[in-house]
Short mmCIF file of C-alpha atoms in Angstrom, two decimals:
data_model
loop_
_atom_site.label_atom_id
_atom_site.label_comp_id
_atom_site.label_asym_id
_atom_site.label_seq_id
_atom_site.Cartn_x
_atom_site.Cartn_y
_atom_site.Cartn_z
CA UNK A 1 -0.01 -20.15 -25.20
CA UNK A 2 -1.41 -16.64 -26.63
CA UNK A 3 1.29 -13.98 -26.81
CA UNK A 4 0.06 -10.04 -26.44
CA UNK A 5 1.18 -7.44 -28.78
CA UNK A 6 4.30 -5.63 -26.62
CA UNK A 7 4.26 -1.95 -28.09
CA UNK A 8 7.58 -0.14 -27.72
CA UNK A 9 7.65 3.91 -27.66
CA UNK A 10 10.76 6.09 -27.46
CA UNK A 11 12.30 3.09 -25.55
CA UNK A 12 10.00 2.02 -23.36
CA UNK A 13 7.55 -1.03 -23.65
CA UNK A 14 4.01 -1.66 -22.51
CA UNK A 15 2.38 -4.95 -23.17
CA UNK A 16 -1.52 -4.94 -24.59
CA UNK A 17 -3.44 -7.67 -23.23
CA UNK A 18 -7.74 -7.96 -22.68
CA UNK A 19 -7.18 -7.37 -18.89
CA UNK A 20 -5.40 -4.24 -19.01
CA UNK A 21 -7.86 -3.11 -21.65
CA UNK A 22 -10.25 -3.82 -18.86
CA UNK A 23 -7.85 -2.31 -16.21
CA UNK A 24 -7.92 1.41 -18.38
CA UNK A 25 -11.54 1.27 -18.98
CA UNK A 26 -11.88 1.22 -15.35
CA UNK A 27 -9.25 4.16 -15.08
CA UNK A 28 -11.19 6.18 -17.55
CA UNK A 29 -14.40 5.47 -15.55
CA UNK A 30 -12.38 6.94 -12.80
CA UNK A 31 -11.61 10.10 -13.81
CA UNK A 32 -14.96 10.95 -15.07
CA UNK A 33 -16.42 10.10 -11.79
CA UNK A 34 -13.79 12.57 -10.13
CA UNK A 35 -14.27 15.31 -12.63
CA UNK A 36 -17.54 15.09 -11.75
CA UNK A 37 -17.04 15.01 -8.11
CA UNK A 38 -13.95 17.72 -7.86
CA UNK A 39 -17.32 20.18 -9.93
CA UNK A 40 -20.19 19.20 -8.07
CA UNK A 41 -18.81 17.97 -4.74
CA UNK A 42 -20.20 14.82 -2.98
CA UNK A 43 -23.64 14.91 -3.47
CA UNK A 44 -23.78 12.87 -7.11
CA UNK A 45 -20.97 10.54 -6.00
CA UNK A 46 -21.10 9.36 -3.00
CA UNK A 47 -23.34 8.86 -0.09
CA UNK A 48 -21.65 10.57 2.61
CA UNK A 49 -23.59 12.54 4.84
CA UNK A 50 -23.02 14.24 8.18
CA UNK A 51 -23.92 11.69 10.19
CA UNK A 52 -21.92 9.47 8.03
CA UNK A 53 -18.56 11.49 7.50
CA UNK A 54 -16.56 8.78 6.44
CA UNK A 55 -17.20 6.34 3.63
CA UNK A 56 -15.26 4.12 1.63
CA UNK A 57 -12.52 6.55 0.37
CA UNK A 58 -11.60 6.83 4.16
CA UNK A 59 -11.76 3.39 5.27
CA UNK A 60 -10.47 1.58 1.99
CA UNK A 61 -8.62 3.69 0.40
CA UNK A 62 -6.99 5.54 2.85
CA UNK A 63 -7.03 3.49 5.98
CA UNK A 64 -6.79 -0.21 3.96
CA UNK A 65 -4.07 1.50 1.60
CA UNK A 66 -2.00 2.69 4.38
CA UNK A 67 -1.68 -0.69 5.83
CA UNK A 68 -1.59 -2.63 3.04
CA UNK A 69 1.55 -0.42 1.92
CA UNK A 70 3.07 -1.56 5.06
CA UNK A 71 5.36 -4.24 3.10
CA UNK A 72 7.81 -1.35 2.07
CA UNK A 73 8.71 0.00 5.81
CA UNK A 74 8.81 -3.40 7.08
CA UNK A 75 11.03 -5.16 4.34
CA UNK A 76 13.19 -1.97 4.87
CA UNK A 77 13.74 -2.88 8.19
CA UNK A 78 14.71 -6.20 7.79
CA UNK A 79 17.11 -6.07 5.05
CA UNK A 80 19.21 -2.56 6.09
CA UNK A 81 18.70 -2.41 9.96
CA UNK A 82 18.18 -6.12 11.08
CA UNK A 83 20.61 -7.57 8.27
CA UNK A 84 18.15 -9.90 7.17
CA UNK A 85 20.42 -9.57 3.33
CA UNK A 86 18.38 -12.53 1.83
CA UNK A 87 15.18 -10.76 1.74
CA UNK A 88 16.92 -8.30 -0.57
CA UNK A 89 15.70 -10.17 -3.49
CA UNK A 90 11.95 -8.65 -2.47
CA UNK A 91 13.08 -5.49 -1.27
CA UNK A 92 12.92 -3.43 -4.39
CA UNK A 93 9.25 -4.96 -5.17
CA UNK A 94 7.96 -4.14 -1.57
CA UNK A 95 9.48 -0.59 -2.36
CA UNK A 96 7.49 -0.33 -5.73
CA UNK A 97 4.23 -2.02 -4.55
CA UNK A 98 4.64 0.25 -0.95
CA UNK A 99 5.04 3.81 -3.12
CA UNK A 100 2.05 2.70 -5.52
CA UNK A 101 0.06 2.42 -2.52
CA UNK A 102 1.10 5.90 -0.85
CA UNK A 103 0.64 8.03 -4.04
CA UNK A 104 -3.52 6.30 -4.22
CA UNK A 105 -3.74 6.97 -1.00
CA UNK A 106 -2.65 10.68 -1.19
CA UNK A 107 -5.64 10.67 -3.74
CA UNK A 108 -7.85 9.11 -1.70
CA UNK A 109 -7.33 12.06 1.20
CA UNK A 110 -7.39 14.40 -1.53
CA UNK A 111 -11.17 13.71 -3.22
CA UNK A 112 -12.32 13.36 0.75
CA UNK A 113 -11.29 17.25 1.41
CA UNK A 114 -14.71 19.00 1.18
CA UNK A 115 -13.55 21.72 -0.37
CA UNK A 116 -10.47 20.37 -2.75
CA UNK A 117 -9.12 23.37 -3.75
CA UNK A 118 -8.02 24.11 0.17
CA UNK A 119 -5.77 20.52 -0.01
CA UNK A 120 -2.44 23.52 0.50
CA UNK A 121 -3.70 24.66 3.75
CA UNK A 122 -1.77 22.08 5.89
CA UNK A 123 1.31 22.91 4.64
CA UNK A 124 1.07 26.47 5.99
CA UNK A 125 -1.90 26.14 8.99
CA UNK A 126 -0.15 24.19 11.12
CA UNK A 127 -2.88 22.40 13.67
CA UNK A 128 -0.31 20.18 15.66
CA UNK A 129 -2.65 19.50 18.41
CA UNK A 130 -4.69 17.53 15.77
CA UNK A 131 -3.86 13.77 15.55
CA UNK A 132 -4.96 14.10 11.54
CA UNK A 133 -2.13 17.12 10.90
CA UNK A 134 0.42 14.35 11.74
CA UNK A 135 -1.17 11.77 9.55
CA UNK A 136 -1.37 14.31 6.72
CA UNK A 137 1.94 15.54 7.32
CA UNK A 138 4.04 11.98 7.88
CA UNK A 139 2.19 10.11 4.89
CA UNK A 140 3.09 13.56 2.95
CA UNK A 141 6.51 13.56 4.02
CA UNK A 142 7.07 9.79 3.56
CA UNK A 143 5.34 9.29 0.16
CA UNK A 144 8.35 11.99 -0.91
CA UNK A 145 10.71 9.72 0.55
CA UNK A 146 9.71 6.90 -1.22
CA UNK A 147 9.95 8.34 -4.09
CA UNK A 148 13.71 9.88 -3.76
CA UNK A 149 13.94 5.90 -2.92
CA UNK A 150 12.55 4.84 -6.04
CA UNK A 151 14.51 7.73 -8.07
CA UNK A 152 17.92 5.11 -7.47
CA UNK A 153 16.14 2.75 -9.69
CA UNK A 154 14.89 5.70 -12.36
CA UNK A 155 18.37 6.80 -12.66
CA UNK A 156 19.56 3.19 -13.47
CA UNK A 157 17.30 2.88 -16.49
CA UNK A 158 17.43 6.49 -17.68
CA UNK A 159 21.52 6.55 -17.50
CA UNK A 160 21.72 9.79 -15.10
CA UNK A 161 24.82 8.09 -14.14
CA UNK A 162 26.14 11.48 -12.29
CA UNK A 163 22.56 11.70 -10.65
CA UNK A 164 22.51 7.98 -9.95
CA UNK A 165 26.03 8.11 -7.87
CA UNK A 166 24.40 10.58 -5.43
CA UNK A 167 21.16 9.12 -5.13
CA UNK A 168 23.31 5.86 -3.90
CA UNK A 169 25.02 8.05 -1.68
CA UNK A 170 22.17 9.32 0.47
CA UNK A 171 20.13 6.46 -0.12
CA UNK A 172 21.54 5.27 4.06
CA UNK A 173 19.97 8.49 5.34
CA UNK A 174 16.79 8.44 3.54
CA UNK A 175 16.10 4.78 4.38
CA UNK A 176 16.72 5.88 7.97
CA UNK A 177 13.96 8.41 7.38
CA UNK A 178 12.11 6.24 6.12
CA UNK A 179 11.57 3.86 9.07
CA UNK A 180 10.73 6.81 11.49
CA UNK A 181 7.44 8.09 9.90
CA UNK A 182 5.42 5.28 9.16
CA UNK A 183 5.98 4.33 12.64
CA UNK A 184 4.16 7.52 13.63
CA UNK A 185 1.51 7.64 10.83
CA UNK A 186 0.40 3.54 11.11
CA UNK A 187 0.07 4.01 14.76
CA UNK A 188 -1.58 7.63 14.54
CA UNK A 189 -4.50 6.22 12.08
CA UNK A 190 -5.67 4.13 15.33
CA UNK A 191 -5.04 7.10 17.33
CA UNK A 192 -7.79 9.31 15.43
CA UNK A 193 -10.11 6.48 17.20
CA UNK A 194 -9.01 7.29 20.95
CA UNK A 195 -11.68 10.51 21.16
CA UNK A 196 -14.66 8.45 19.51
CA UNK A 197 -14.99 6.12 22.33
CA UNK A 198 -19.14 7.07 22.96
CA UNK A 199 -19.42 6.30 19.35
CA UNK A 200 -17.73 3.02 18.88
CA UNK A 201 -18.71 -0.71 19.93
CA UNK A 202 -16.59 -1.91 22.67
CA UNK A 203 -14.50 -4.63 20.92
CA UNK A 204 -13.18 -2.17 18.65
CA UNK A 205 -12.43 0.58 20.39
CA UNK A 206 -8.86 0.50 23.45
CA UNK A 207 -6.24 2.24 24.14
CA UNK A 208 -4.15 0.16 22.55
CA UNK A 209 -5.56 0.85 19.62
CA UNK A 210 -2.19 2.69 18.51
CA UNK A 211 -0.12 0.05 19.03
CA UNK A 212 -2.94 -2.29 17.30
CA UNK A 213 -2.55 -0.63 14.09
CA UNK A 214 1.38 -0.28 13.96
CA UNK A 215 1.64 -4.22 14.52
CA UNK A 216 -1.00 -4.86 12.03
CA UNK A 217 0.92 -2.73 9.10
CA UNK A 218 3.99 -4.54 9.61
CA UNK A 219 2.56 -8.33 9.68
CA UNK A 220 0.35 -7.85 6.75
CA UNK A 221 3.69 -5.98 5.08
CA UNK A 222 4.98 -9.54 4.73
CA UNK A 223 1.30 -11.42 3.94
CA UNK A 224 1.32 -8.41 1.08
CA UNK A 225 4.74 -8.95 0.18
CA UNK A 226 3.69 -12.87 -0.63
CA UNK A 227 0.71 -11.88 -2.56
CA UNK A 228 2.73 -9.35 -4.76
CA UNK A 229 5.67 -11.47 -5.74
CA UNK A 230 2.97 -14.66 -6.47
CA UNK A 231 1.32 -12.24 -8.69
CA UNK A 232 4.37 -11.18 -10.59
CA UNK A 233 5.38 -14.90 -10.57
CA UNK A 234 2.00 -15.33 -13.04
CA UNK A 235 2.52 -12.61 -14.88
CA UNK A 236 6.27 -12.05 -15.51
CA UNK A 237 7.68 -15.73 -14.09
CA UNK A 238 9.43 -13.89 -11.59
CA UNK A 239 9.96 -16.31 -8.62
CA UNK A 240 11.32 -16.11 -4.83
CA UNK A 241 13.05 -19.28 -3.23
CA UNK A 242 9.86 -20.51 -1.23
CA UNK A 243 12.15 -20.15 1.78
CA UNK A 244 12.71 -16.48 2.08
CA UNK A 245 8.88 -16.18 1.97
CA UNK A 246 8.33 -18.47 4.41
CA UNK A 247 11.17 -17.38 6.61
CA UNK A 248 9.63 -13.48 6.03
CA UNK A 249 6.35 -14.74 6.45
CA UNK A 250 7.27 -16.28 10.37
CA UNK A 251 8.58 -12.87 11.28
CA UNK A 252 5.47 -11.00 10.43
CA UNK A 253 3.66 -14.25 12.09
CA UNK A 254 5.38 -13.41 15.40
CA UNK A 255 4.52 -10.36 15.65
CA UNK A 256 0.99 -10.83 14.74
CA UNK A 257 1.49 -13.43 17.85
CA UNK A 258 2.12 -10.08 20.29
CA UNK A 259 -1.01 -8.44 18.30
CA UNK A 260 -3.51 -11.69 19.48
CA UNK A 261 -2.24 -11.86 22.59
CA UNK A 262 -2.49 -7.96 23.52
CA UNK A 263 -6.32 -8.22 22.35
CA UNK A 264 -6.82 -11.58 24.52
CA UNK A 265 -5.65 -8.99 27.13
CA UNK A 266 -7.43 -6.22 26.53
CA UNK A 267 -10.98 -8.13 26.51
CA UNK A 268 -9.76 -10.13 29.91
CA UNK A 269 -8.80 -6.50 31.34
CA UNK A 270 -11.95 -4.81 30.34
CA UNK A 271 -14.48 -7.85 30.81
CA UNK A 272 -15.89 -7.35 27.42
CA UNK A 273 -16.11 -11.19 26.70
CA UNK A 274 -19.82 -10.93 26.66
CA UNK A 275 -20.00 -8.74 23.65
CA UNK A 276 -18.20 -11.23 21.67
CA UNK A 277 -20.91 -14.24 22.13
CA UNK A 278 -23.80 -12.02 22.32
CA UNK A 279 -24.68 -12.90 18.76
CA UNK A 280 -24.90 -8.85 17.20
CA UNK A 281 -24.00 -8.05 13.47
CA UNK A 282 -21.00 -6.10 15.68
CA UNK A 283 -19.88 -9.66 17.96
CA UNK A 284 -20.50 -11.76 14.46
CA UNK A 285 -18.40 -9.64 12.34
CA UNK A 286 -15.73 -9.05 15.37
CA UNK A 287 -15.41 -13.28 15.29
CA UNK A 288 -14.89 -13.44 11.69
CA UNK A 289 -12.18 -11.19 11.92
CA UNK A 290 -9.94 -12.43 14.57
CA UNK A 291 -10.89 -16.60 13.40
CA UNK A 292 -10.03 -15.87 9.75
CA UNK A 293 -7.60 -13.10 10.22
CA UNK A 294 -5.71 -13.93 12.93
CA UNK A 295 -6.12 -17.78 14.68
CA UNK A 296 -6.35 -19.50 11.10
CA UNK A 297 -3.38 -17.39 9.78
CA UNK A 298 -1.22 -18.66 12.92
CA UNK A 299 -2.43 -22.15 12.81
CA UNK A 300 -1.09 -22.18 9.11
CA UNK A 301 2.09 -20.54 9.82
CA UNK A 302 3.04 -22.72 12.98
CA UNK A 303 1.74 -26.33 10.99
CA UNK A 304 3.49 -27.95 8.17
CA UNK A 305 1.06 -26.58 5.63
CA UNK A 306 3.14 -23.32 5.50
CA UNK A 307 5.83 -25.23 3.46
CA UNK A 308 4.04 -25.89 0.91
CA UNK A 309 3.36 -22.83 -1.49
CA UNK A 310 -0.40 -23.09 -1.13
CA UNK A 311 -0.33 -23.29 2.22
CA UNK A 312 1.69 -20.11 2.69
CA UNK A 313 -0.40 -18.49 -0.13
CA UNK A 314 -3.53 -18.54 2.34
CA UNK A 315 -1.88 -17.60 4.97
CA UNK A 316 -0.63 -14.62 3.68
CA UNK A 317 -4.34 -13.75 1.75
CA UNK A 318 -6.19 -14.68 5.04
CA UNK A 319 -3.89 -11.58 6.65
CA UNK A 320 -4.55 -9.28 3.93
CA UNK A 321 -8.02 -10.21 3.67
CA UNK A 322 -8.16 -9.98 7.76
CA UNK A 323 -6.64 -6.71 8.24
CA UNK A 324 -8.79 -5.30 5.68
CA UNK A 325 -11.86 -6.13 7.59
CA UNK A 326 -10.50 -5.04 11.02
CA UNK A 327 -9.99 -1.42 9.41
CA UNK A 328 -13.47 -1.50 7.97
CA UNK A 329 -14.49 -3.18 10.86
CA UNK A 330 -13.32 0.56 13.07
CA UNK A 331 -14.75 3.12 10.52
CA UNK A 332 -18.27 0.98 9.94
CA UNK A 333 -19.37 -1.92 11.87
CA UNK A 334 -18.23 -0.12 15.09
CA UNK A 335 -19.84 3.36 15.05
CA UNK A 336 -22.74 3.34 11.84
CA UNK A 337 -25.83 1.93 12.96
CA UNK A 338 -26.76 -1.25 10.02
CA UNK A 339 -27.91 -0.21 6.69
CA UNK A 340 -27.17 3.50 7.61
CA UNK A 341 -23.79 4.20 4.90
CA UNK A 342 -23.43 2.13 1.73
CA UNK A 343 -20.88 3.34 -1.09
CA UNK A 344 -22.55 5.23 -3.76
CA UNK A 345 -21.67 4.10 -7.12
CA UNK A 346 -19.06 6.84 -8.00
CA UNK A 347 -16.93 5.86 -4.46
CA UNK A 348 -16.83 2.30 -5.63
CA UNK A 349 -16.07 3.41 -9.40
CA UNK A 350 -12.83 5.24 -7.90
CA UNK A 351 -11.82 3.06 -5.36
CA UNK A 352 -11.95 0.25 -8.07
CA UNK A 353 -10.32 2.87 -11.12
CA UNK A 354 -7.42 3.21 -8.30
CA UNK A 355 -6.58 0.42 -8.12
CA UNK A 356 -6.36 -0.67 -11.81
CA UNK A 357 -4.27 2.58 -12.39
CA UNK A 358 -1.82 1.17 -9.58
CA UNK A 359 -1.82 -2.01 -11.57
CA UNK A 360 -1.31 -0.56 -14.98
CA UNK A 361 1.46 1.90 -13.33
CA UNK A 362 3.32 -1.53 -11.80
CA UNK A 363 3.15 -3.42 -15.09
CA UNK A 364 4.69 -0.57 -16.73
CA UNK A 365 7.52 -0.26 -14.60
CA UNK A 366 8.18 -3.95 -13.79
CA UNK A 367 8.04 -4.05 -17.88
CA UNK A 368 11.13 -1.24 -17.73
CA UNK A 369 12.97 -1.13 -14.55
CA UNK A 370 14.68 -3.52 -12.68
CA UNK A 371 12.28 -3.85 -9.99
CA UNK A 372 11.67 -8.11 -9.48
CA UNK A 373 15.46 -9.19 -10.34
CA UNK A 374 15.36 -8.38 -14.56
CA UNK A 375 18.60 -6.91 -14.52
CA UNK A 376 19.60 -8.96 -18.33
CA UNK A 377 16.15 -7.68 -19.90
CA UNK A 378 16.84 -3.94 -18.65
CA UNK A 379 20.60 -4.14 -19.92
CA UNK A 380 19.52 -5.13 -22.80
CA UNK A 381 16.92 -2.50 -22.88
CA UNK A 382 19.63 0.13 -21.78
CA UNK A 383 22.03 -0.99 -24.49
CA UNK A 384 19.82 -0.91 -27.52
CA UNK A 385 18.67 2.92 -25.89
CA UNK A 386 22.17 3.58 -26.32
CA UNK A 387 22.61 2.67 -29.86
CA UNK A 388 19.41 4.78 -30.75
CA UNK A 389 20.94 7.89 -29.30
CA UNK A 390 24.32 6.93 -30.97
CA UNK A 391 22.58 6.48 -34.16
CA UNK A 392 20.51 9.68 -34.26
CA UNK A 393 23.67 11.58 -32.95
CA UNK A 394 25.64 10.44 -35.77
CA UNK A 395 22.82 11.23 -37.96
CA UNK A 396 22.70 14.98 -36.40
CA UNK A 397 26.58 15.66 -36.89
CA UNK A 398 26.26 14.24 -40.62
CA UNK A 399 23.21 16.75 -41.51
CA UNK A 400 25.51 19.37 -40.05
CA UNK A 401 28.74 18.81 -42.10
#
């Protein structure tokens, strides 16, 4: 087995390997396409236009990202309101993974703002008759949370032990916090929907269309939950009892039971069974959704093949993967005509240098905190940080004398 160089600055390590090389060349990529686009404005990066207002920074970055960031609210839930104590083990990895997520998709909203340099404006015009201001303003509010959240862990590694008692102490209220605004920001991104019912196909567009996207954030929490700690088992060995995932992965499952059963409803109710058989890009793409997002997820879930790893593996991708396409699913399928909106090269170049920075930003913390259950590595770490600033102390005082 190949081992990668680990380089180790002012205390804190980072391990080289070819796919993070790959990882920052895509981050570089990145930030030339948004100095390019924060000069020039859309025109040379993407392929929005005004009958096309919304294009992949929208749908994937902001409106995937939200939901796919669901796992932190969710696990949350569980472990400090429902007393579910054995998914504590994931908790502080759904936080992590969950923040990542908020802080892209802050900078998704932000290169969408036609004119960038106005981004301040909500924090002082306050439009709240505007379903948006309340998205801006929760996912704002909440990404701030997350991080006072996070700062517990910071405060372990960096020995603000003074700092680190009060963060403990008001950790209670801010998880508290924490629960009530993605509740109203998840369900408020299917609210911006409600006006555009001329413009959207049928299947897509209800009144329940609220309540369809807070459900959805909080099943594929759990799916995203499995997919994160499988990833860190490759990479770092870290590994949850199979158990706890499955057991996590049934309570997401049930409610994504409520979510299949409103839509059955809401296509009885409406009489819009027609559209789904009528054979349309729009019917076709509506089918693949609900089969391999939603039936084939619960069939897995409610067989035997969910106890064994693999099995519960694609369940959980087949949610993430599902979800996904229902969001892109609202913003394209349902109200641009086909072929009208493609992603220009520089929208794909950021959504895809996003995402590696996320990655890069994980690894680096995983690598330093105690974030997936490394409490012996970060001692470790901790104690030899101590004997540095010991040693140069010493070292200080004897220059003095």
């Amino acid at each position: 087995m190949r081992v990668y160089k680990c380089f180790r600055i002012l205390g804190w390590d980072f391990t080289i390997t070819p796919t993070r090389f790959v990882l920052t060349g895509f981050v570089l990529l990145m930030v030339a396409a948004v100095v390019l686009r924060l000069l020039t404005g859309f025109q040379y990066v993407t392929n929005l236009t005004d009958e096309t207002p919304w294009g992949m920074w929208i749908a994937f970055d902001v409106m995937c990202g939200v939901a796919l960031a669901g796992g932190g609210y969710s696990t949350a839930l569980l472990v400090n309101m429902l007393r579910y104590k054995e998914f504590s083990v994931i908790a502080r990895g759904a936080l992590l993974t969950s923040l990542l997520g908020y802080i892209l998709v802050m900078a998704g909203l932000f290169l969408d703002i036609g004119q960038w340099f106005n981004f301040w404006r909500p924090f002082v015009s306050w439009g709240y008759t505007s379903v948006l201001f309340e998205v801006f303003w929760c996912i704002s509010i909440y990404t701030t949370i997350l991080s006072f959240e996070f700062f517990e862990i910071i405060t372990e590694r960096v020995l603000v032990k003074k700092l680190h008692k009060y963060i403990v102490k008001i950790l209670p209220v801010l998880i508290v916090i924490g629960l009530v605004f993605p509740v109203l920001h998840q369900s408020s991104l299917g609210g911006l929907f409600l006006i555009m019912k001329e413009k959207m196909f049928p299947l897509w567009w209800s009144e329940f269309l609220p309540i369809y996207f807070l459900l959805s954030s909080f099943f594929i929490g759990s799916a995203m939950v499995t997919v994160e700690t499988t990833l860190a088992k490759s990479a770092y060995g870290h590994e949850i009892p199979h158990e706890v995932m499955m057991k996590l992965n049934r309570i997401g499952a049930s409610i994504m039971g409520v979510y299949l059963l409103l839509k059955l409803y809401d296509l009885f109710e409406k009489h819009e069974w027609g559209y789904v058989f009528q054979g349309s890009l729009q019917s076709n793409m509506y089918c693949l959704e609900m089969v391999f997002g939603i039936i084939i997820p619960i069939i897995i879930i409610i067989s035997p093949l969910c106890k064994k790893r693999w099995g519960l593996l694609t369940y959980a991708w087949l949610t993430v993967l599902g979800v996904i396409l229902n969001r892109l699913n609202c913003v394209f399928t349902s109200m641009y005509e086909s072929g009208s909106y493609f992603p220009g090269v520089g929208e794909i170049i950021v959504s895809v240098g996003l995402i590696s920075m996320g990655i890069l930003i994980y690894c680096f913390l995983v690598e330093n905190f105690n974030i997936i259950g490394n409490e012996r590595a970060v001692q470790i770490k901790i104690d030899k940080d101590k004997d540095i600033k010991n040693l140069i102390w010493a070292l200080l005082r004897t220059k003095r004398r």
